[in-house]
Short mmCIF file of N, CA and C in Angstrom, two decimals:
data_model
loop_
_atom_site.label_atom_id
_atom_site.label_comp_id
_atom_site.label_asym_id
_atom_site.label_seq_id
_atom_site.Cartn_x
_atom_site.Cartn_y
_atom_site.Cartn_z
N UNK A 789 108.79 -118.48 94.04
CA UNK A 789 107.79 -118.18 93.05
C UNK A 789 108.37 -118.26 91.65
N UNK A 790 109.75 -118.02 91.51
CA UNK A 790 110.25 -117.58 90.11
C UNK A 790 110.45 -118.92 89.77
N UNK A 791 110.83 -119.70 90.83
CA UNK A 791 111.39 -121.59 90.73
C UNK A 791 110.73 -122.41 89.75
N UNK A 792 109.37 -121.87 90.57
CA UNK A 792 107.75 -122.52 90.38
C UNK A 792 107.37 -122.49 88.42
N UNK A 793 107.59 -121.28 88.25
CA UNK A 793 107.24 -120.94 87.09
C UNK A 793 108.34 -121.47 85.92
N UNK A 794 109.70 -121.19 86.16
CA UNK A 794 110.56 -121.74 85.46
C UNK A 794 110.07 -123.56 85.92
N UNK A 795 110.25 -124.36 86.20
CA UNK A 795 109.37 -125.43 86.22
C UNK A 795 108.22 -126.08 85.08
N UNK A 796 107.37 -124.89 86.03
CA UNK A 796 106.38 -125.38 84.99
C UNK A 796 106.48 -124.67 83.63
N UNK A 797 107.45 -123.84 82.94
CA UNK A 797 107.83 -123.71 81.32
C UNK A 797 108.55 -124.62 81.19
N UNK A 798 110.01 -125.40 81.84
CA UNK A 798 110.38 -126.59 81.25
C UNK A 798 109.72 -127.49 81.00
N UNK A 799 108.74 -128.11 81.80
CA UNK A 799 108.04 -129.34 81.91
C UNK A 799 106.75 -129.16 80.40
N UNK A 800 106.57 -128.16 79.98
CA UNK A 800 105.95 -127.91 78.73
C UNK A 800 106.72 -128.34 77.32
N UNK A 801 108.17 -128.40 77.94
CA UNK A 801 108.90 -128.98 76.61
C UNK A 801 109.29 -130.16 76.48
N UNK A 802 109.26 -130.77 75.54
CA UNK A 802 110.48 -132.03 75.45
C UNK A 802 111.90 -131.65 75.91
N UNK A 803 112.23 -131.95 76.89
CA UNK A 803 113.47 -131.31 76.86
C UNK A 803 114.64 -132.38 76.11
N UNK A 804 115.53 -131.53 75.18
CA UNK A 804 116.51 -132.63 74.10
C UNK A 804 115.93 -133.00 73.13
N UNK A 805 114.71 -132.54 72.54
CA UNK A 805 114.41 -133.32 71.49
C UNK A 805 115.14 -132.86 70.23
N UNK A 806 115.63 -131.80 70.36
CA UNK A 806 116.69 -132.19 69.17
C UNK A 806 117.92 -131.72 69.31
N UNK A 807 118.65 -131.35 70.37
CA UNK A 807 119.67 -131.43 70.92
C UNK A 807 120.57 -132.95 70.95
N UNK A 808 121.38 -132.47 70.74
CA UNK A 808 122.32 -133.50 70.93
C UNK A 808 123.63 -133.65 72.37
N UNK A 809 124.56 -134.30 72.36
CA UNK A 809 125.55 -134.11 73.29
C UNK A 809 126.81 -133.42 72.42
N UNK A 810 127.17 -132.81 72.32
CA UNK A 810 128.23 -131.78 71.12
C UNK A 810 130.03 -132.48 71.24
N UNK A 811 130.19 -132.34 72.75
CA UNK A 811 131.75 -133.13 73.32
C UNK A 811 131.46 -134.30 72.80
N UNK A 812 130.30 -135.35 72.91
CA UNK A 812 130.53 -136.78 72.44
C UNK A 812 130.45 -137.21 71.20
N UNK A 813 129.82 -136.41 70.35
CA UNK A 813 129.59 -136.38 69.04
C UNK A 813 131.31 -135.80 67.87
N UNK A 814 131.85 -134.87 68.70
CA UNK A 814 132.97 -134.90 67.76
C UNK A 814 133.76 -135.91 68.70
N UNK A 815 134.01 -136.26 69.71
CA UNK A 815 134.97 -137.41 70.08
C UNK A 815 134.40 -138.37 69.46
N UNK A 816 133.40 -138.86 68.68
CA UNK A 816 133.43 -140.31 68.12
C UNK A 816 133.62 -139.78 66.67
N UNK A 817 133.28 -138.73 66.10
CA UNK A 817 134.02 -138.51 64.64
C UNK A 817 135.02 -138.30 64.68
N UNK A 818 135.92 -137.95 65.67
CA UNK A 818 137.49 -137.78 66.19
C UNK A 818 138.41 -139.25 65.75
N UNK A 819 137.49 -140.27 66.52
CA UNK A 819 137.74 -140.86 66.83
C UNK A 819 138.08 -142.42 65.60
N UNK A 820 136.80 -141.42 64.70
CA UNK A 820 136.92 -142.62 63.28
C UNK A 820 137.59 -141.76 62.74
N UNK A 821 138.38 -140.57 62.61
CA UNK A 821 138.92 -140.01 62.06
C UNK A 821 140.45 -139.87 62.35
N UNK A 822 140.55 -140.41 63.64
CA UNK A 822 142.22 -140.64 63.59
C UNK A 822 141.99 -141.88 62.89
N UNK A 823 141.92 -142.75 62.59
CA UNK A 823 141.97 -144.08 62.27
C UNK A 823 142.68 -143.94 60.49
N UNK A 824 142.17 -143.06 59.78
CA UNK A 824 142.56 -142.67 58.82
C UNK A 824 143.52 -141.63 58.41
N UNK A 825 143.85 -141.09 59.59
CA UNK A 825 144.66 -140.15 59.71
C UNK A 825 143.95 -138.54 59.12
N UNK A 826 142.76 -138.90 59.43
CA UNK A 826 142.29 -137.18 59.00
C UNK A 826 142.28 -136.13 60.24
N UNK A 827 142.49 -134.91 59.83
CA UNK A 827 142.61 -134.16 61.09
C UNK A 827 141.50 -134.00 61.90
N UNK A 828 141.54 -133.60 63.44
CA UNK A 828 140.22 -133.22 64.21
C UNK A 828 139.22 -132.48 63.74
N UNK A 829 138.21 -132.85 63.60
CA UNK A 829 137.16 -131.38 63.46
C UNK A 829 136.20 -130.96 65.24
N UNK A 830 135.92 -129.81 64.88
CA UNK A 830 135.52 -129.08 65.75
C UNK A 830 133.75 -128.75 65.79
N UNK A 831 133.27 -128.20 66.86
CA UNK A 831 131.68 -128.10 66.98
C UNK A 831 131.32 -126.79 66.60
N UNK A 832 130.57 -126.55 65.75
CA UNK A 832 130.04 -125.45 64.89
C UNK A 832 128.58 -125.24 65.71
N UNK A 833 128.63 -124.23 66.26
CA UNK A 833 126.87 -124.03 67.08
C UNK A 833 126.51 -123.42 65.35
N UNK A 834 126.90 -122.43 64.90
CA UNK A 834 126.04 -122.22 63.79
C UNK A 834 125.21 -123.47 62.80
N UNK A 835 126.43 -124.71 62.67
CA UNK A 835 125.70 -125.72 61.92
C UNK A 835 124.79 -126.39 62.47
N UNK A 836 125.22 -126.97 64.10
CA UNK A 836 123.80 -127.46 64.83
C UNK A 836 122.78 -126.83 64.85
N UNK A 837 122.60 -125.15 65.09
CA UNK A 837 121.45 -124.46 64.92
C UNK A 837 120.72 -124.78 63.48
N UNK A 838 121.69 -124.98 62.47
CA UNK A 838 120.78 -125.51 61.00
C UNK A 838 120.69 -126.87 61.25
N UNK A 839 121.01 -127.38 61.20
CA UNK A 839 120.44 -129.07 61.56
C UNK A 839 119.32 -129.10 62.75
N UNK A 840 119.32 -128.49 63.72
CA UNK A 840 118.00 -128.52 64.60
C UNK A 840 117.29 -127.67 63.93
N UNK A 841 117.25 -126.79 62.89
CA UNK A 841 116.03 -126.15 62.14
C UNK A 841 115.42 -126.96 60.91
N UNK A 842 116.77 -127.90 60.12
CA UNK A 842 116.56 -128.88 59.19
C UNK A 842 115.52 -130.03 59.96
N UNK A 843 116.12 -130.70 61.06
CA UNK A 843 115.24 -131.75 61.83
C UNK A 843 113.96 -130.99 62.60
N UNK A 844 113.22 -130.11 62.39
CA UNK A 844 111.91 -129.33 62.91
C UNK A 844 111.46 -129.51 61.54
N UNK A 845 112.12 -128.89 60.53
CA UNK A 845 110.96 -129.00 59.19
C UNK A 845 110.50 -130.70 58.55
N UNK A 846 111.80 -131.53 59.18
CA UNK A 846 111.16 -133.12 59.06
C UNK A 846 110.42 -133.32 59.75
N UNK A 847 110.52 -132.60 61.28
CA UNK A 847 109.76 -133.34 62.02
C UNK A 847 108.07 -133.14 61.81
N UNK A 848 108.08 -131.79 61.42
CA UNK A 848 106.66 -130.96 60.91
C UNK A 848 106.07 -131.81 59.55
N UNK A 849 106.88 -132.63 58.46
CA UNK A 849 106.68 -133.48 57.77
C UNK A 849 106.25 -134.65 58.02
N UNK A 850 106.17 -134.96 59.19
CA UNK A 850 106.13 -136.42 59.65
C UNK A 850 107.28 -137.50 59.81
N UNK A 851 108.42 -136.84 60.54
CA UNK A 851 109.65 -137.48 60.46
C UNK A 851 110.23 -138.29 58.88
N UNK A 852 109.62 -137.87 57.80
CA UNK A 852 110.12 -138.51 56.93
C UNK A 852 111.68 -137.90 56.86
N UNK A 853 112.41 -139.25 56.00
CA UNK A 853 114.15 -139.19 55.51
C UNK A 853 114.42 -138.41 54.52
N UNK A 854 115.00 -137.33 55.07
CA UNK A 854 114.79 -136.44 53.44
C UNK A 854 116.13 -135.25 53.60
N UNK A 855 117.23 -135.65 52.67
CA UNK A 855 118.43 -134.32 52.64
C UNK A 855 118.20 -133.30 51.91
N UNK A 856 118.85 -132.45 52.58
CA UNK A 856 118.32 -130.87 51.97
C UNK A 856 119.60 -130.38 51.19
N UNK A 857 120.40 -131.37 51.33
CA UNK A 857 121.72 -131.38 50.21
C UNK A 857 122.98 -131.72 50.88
N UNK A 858 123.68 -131.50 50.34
CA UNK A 858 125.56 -132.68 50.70
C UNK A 858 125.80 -131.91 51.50
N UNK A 859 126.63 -132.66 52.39
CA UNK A 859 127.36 -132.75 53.61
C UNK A 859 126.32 -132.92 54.50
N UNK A 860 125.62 -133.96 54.81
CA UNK A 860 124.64 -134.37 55.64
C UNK A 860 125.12 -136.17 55.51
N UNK A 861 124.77 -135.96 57.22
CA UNK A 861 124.67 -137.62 57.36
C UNK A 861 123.13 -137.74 58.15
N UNK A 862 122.00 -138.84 57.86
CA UNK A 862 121.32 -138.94 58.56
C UNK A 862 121.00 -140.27 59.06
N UNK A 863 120.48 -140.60 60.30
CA UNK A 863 120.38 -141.87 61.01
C UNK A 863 119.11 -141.62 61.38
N UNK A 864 118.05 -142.77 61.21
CA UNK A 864 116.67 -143.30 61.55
C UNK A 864 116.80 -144.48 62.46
N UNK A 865 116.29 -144.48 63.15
CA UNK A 865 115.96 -145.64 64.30
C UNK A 865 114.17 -145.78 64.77
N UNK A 866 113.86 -146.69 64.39
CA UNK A 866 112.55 -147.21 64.83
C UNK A 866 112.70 -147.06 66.96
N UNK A 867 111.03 -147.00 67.34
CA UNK A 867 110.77 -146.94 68.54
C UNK A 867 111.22 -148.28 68.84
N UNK A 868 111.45 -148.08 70.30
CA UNK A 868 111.18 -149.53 71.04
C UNK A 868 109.82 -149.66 71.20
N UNK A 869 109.35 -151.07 71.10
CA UNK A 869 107.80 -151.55 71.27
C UNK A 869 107.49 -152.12 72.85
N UNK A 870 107.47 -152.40 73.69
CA UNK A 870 107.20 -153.34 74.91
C UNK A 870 105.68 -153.10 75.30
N UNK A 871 105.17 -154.90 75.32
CA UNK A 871 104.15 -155.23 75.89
C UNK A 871 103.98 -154.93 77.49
N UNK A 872 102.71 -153.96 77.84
CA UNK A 872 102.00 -153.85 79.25
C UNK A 872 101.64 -154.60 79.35
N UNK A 873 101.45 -155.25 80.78
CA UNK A 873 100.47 -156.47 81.04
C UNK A 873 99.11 -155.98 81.52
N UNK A 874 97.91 -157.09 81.89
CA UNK A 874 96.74 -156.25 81.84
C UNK A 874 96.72 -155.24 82.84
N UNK A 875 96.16 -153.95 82.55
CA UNK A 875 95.98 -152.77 83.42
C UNK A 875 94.56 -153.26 84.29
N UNK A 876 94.05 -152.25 85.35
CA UNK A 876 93.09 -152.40 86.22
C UNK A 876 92.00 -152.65 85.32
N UNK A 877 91.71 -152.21 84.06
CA UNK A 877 90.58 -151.96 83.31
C UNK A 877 90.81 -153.50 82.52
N UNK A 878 91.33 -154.37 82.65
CA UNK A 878 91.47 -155.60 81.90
C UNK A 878 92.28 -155.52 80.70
N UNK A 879 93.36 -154.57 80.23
CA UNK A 879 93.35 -154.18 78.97
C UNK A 879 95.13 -154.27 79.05
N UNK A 880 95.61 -155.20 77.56
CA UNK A 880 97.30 -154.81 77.51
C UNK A 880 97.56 -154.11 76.72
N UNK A 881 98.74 -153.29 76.60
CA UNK A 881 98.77 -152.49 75.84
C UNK A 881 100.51 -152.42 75.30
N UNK A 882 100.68 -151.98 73.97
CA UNK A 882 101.98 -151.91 73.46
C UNK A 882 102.23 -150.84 73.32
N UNK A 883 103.20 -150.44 73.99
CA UNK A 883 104.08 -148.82 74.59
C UNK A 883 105.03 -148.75 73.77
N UNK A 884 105.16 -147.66 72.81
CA UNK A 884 106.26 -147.08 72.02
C UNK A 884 107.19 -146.46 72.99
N UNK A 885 108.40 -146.56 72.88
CA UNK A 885 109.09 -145.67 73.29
C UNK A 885 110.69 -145.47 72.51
N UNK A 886 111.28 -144.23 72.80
CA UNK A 886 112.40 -144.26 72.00
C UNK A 886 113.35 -144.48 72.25
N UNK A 887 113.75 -145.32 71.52
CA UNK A 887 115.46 -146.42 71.86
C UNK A 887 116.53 -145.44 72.57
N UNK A 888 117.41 -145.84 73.31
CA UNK A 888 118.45 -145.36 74.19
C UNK A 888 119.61 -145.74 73.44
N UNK A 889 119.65 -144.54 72.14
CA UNK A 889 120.67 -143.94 71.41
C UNK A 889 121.45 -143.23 71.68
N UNK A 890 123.28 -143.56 71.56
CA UNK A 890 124.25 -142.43 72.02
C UNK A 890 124.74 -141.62 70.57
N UNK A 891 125.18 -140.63 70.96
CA UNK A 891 126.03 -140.22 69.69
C UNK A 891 127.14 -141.15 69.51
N UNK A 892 127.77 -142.21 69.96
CA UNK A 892 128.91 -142.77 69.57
C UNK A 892 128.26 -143.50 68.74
N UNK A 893 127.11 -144.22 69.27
CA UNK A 893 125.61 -145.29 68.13
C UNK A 893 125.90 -144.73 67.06
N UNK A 894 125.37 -143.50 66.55
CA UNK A 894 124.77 -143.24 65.66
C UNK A 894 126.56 -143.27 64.52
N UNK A 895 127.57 -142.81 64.99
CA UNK A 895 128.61 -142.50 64.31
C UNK A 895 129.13 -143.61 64.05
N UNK A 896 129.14 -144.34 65.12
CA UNK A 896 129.77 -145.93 64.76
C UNK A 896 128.77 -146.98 63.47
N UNK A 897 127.64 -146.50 63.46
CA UNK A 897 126.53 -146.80 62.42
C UNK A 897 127.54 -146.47 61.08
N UNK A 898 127.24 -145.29 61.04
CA UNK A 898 127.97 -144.94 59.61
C UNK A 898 129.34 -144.99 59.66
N UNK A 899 130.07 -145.49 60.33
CA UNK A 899 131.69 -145.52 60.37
C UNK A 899 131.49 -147.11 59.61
N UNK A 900 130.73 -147.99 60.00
CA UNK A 900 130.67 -149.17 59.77
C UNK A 900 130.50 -149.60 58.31
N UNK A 901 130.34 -148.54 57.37
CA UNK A 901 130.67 -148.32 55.78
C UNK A 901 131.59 -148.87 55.50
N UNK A 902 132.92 -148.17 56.43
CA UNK A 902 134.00 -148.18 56.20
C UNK A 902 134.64 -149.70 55.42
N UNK A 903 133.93 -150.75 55.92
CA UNK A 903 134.08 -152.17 54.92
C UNK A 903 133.91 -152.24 53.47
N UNK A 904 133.27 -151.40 52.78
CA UNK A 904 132.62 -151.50 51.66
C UNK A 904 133.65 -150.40 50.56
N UNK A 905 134.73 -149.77 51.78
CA UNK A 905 135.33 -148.48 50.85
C UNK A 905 136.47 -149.08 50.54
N UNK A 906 137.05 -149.22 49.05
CA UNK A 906 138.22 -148.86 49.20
C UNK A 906 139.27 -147.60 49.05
N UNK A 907 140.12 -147.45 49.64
CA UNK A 907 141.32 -146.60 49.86
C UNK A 907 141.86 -146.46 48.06
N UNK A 908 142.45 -147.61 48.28
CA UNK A 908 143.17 -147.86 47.66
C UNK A 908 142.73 -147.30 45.72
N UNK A 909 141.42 -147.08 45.58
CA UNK A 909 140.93 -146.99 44.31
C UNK A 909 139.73 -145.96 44.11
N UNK A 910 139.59 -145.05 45.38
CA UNK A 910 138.34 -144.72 45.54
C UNK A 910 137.04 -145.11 45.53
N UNK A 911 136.54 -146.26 45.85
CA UNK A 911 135.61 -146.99 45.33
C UNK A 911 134.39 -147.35 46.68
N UNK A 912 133.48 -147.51 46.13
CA UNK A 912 132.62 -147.90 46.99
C UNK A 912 132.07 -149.70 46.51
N UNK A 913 132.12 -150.75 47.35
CA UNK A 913 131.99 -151.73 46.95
C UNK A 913 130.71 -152.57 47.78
N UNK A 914 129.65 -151.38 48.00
CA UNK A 914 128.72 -151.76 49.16
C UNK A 914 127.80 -152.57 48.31
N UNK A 915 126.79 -153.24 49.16
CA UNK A 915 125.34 -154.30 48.62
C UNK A 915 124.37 -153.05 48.19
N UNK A 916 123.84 -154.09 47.57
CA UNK A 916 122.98 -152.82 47.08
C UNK A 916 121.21 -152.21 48.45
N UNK A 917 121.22 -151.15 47.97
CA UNK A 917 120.52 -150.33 49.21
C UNK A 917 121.69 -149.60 50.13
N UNK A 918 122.93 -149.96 50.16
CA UNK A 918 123.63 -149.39 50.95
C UNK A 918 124.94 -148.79 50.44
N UNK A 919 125.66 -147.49 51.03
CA UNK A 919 126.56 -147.00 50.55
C UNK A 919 127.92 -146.71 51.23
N UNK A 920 128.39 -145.76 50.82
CA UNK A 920 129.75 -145.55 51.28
C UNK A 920 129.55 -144.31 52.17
N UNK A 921 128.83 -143.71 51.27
CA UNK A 921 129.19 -142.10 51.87
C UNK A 921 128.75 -141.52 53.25
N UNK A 922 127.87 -142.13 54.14
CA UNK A 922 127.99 -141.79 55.43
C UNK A 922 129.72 -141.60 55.91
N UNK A 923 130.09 -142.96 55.74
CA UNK A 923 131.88 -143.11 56.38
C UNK A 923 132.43 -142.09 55.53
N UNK A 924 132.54 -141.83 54.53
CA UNK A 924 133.73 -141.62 53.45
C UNK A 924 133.38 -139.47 54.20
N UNK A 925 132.36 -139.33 54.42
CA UNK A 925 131.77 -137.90 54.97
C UNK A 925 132.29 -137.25 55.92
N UNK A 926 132.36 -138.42 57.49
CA UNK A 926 133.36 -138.66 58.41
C UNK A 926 134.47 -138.43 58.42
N UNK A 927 135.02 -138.87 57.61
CA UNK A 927 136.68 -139.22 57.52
C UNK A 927 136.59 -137.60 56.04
N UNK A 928 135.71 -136.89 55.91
CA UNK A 928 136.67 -136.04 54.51
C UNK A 928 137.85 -135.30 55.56
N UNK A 929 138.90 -134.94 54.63
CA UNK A 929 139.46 -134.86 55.30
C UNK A 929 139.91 -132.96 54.99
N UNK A 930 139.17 -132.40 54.58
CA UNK A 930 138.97 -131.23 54.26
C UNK A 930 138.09 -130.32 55.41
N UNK A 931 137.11 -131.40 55.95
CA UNK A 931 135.90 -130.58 56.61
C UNK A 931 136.74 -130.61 58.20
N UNK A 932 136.23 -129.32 58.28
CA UNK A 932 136.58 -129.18 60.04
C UNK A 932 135.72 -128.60 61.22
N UNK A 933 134.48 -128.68 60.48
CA UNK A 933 133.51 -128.39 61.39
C UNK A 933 132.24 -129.40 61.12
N UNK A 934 131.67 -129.45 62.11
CA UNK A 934 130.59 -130.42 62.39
C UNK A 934 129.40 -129.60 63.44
N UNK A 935 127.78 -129.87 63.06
CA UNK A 935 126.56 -129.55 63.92
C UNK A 935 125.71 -130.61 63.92
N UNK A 936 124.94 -131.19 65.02
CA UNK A 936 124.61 -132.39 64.44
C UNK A 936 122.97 -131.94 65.69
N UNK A 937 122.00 -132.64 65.62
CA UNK A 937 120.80 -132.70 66.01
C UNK A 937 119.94 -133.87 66.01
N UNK A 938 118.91 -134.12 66.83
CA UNK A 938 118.35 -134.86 66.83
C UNK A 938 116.92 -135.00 66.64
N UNK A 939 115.55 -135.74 66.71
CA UNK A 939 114.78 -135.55 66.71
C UNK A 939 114.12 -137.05 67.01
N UNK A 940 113.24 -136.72 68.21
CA UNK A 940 112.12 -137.58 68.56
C UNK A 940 110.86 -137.28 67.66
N UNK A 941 110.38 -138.18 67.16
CA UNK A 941 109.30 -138.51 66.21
C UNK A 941 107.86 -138.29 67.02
N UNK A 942 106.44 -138.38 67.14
CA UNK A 942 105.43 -138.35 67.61
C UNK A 942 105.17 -140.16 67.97
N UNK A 943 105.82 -140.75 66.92
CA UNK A 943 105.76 -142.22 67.08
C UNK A 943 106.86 -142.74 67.95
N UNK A 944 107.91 -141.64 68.93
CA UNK A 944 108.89 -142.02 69.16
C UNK A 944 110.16 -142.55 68.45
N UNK A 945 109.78 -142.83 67.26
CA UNK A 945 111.54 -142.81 66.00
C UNK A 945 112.09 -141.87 66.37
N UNK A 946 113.18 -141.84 65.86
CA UNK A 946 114.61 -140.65 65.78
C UNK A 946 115.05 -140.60 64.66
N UNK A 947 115.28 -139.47 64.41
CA UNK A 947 115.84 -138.63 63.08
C UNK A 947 117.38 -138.00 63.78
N UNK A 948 118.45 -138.46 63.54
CA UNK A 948 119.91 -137.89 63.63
C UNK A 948 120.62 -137.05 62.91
N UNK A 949 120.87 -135.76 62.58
CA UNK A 949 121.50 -135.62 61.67
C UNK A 949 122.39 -134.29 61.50
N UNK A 950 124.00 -134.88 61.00
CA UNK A 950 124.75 -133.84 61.41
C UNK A 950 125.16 -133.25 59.56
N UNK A 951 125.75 -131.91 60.15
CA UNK A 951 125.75 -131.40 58.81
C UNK A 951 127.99 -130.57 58.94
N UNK A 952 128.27 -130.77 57.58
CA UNK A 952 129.51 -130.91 57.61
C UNK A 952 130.02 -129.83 56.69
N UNK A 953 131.58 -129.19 57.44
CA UNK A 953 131.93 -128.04 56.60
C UNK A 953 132.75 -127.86 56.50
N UNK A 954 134.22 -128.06 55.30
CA UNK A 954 133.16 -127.93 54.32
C UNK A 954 132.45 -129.32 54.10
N UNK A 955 131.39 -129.57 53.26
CA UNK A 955 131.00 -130.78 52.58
C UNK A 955 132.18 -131.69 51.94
N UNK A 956 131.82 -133.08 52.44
CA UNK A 956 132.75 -133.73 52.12
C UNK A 956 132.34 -134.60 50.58
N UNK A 957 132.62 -135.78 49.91
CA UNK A 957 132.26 -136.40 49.29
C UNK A 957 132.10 -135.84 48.02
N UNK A 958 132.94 -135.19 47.49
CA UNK A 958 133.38 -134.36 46.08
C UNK A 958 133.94 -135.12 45.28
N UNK A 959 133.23 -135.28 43.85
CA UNK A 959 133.46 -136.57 42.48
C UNK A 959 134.77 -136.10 42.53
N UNK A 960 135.63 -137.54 42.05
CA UNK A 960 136.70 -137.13 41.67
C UNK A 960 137.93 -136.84 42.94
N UNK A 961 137.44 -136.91 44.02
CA UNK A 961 138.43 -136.64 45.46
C UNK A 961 138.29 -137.78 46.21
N UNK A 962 139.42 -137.67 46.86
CA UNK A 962 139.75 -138.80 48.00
C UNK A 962 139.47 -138.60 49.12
N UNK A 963 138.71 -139.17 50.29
CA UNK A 963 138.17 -138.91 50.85
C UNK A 963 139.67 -138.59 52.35
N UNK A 964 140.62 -139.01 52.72
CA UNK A 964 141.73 -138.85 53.35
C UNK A 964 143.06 -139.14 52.37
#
């Protein structure tokens, strides 16, 4: 009887919608972060609990892109689209659904800055629309904690977004 009921309260939720995987998410910032020689950072439940409260008030917005201030990285991904073929009723139909995103995706996204930075001068040398500071955020080499969250959209998009401590990306500092 107790089975039954726990059941049917999970099946009322999205389950994960803004949860993340926590072990895979600092092994891939680990991971762009030896590369530069910055030290490990670690999983902060306090910061994920603010980033899954930050990604509820977007999501209550209408998944719009929007930082609530520094030390934030955020990642958007459009739904997958796939054509149904005709159903019994004669009718096709185009099914949203949401892309099969890992946390290594989303980190290797913004690690992929890393072309546009230089070391050597502090500089960011990206195209325009695009920047440095996802990577340069990654790699500070000050921050040692990380919370990160997710969010499925009503349209099926995703909203990613981890929050960093301390904040990295301070005028005037080097990022490792």
């Amino acid at each position: 009887m107790i089975l039954v009921f726990l059941l049917a309260a999970a099946s009322s939720v999205q389950a994960g919608q803004f949860s993340v995987d926590a072990v895979k998410m600092v092994k891939a910032h680990n991971e762009v972060r030896e590369v530069v020689g910055s030290p490990k950072v670690k999983w902060s439940k306090m910061l994920e609990t603010k980033a899954e409260g930050q990604l509820k008030i977007l999501y209550r917005m209408g998944c719009t892109m929007r930082h609530f201030g520094g030390g934030e990285n955020l990642f958007w991904a459009s739904a997958l689209q796939s054509f149904q073929p005709k159903k019994a009723a004669g009718q096709s139909v185009w099914q949203r659904s949401p892309q099969k995103i890992s946390e290594n995706d989303v980190v290797a996204k913004w690690a992929d800055e890393r072309i546009w930075y230089s070391s050597h001068d502090n500089t960011c040398h990206a195209p325009e629309g695009k920047s440095c500071g996802h990577f340069t955020q990654i790699v500070w080499r000050k921050t040692t904690e990380i919370g990160c969250g997710r969010a499925i959209c009503d349209d099926n998009s995703q909203i990613w977004l981890c929050i960093y401590f301390p904040v990295g990306n301070i005028e005037g500092e080097t990022p490792y």
